[in-house]
Amino acid sequence: MIASLEKILKRIMLIIGCIGVVVIYAGFFYLSFSEQTQLTLPWYILLSPWICVFFGLEQHQQLSVLNWFSRKLLKPTAR
């Protein structure tokens, strides 16, 4: 019962996160390129839906994402 509830909640978070990415980024680009207004969104709002997407992933997918980020951030620079 609990496992199925967790799976359903993860799926809901993933769906809401994906919809949030589309809506927030569309609004951000609309406000950025619209000459009618000078309003902008703070940069941290752009990260919000990605948090929802991350926690909507399965545990092994979350670990893969963390490994990918650590490889990207800790990659030695070529000289």
mmCIF file of C-alpha atoms in Angstrom:
data_model
loop_
_atom_site.group_PDB
_atom_site.id
_atom_site.type_symbol
_atom_site.label_atom_id
_atom_site.label_comp_id
_atom_site.label_asym_id
_atom_site.label_seq_id
_atom_site.Cartn_x
_atom_site.Cartn_y
_atom_site.Cartn_z
ATOM 1 C CA MET A 1 0.000 0.000 0.000
ATOM 2 C CA ILE A 2 2.714 2.467 1.015
ATOM 3 C CA ALA A 3 4.950 1.513 -1.922
ATOM 4 C CA SER A 4 2.169 2.107 -4.430
ATOM 5 C CA LEU A 5 1.303 5.442 -2.790
ATOM 6 C CA GLU A 6 4.954 6.483 -2.996
ATOM 7 C CA LYS A 7 5.063 5.506 -6.678
ATOM 8 C CA ILE A 8 1.899 7.513 -7.389
ATOM 9 C CA LEU A 9 3.236 10.574 -5.550
ATOM 10 C CA LYS A 10 6.560 10.369 -7.402
ATOM 11 C CA ARG A 11 4.692 10.200 -10.713
ATOM 12 C CA ILE A 12 2.587 13.238 -9.739
ATOM 13 C CA MET A 13 5.717 15.190 -8.764
ATOM 14 C CA LEU A 14 7.348 14.277 -12.067
ATOM 15 C CA ILE A 15 4.313 15.388 -14.075
ATOM 16 C CA ILE A 16 3.919 18.637 -12.119
ATOM 17 C CA GLY A 17 7.651 19.318 -12.438
ATOM 18 C CA CYS A 18 7.587 18.828 -16.212
ATOM 19 C CA ILE A 19 4.556 21.074 -16.578
ATOM 20 C CA GLY A 20 6.269 23.612 -14.316
ATOM 21 C CA VAL A 21 9.385 23.591 -16.494
ATOM 22 C CA VAL A 22 7.317 24.333 -19.581
ATOM 23 C CA VAL A 23 5.154 27.026 -17.961
ATOM 24 C CA ILE A 24 7.886 28.833 -16.033
ATOM 25 C CA TYR A 25 10.428 28.780 -18.861
ATOM 26 C CA ALA A 26 7.804 29.896 -21.394
ATOM 27 C CA GLY A 27 6.879 32.785 -19.100
ATOM 28 C CA PHE A 28 10.525 33.617 -18.516
ATOM 29 C CA PHE A 29 11.323 33.753 -22.219
ATOM 30 C CA TYR A 30 8.132 35.676 -22.965
ATOM 31 C CA LEU A 31 9.019 38.299 -20.358
ATOM 32 C CA SER A 32 12.648 38.377 -21.497
ATOM 33 C CA PHE A 33 11.861 38.991 -25.162
ATOM 34 C CA SER A 34 8.686 41.033 -24.770
ATOM 35 C CA GLU A 35 9.246 44.726 -25.248
ATOM 36 C CA GLN A 36 6.020 45.620 -23.494
ATOM 37 C CA THR A 37 7.265 45.129 -19.962
ATOM 38 C CA GLN A 38 10.445 45.341 -17.945
ATOM 39 C CA LEU A 39 9.397 42.593 -15.516
ATOM 40 C CA THR A 40 11.743 39.658 -15.073
ATOM 41 C CA LEU A 41 11.668 36.528 -13.000
ATOM 42 C CA PRO A 42 14.379 35.882 -10.408
ATOM 43 C CA TRP A 43 16.814 33.157 -11.497
ATOM 44 C CA TYR A 44 15.977 30.855 -8.570
ATOM 45 C CA ILE A 45 12.380 30.484 -9.780
ATOM 46 C CA LEU A 46 13.803 28.744 -12.852
ATOM 47 C CA LEU A 47 15.240 26.032 -10.574
ATOM 48 C CA SER A 48 11.999 25.301 -8.719
ATOM 49 C CA PRO A 49 10.385 22.875 -11.187
ATOM 50 C CA TRP A 50 13.658 20.965 -11.575
ATOM 51 C CA ILE A 51 13.559 20.152 -7.850
ATOM 52 C CA CYS A 52 10.113 18.657 -8.357
ATOM 53 C CA VAL A 53 11.360 16.683 -11.370
ATOM 54 C CA PHE A 54 14.370 15.395 -9.398
ATOM 55 C CA PHE A 55 12.279 14.100 -6.509
ATOM 56 C CA GLY A 56 9.823 12.564 -8.968
ATOM 57 C CA LEU A 57 12.546 10.309 -10.380
ATOM 58 C CA GLU A 58 13.262 6.797 -9.159
ATOM 59 C CA GLN A 59 16.108 6.461 -6.660
ATOM 60 C CA HIS A 60 18.570 4.972 -9.170
ATOM 61 C CA GLN A 61 17.784 7.826 -11.586
ATOM 62 C CA GLN A 62 18.400 10.366 -8.820
ATOM 63 C CA LEU A 63 21.777 8.777 -8.136
ATOM 64 C CA SER A 64 22.617 8.895 -11.839
ATOM 65 C CA VAL A 65 21.777 12.611 -11.928
ATOM 66 C CA LEU A 66 23.941 13.277 -8.858
ATOM 67 C CA ASN A 67 26.831 11.303 -10.371
ATOM 68 C CA TRP A 68 26.490 13.237 -13.636
ATOM 69 C CA PHE A 69 26.567 16.575 -11.780
ATOM 70 C CA SER A 70 29.558 15.561 -9.690
ATOM 71 C CA ARG A 71 31.464 14.483 -12.826
ATOM 72 C CA LYS A 72 30.601 17.781 -14.543
ATOM 73 C CA LEU A 73 31.527 19.950 -11.568
ATOM 74 C CA LEU A 74 34.656 18.081 -10.515
ATOM 75 C CA LYS A 75 36.015 17.449 -14.010
ATOM 76 C CA PRO A 76 39.609 18.679 -14.208
ATOM 77 C CA THR A 77 40.120 21.340 -16.808
ATOM 78 C CA ALA A 78 42.289 20.427 -19.765
ATOM 79 C CA ARG A 79 45.291 22.693 -20.301
#
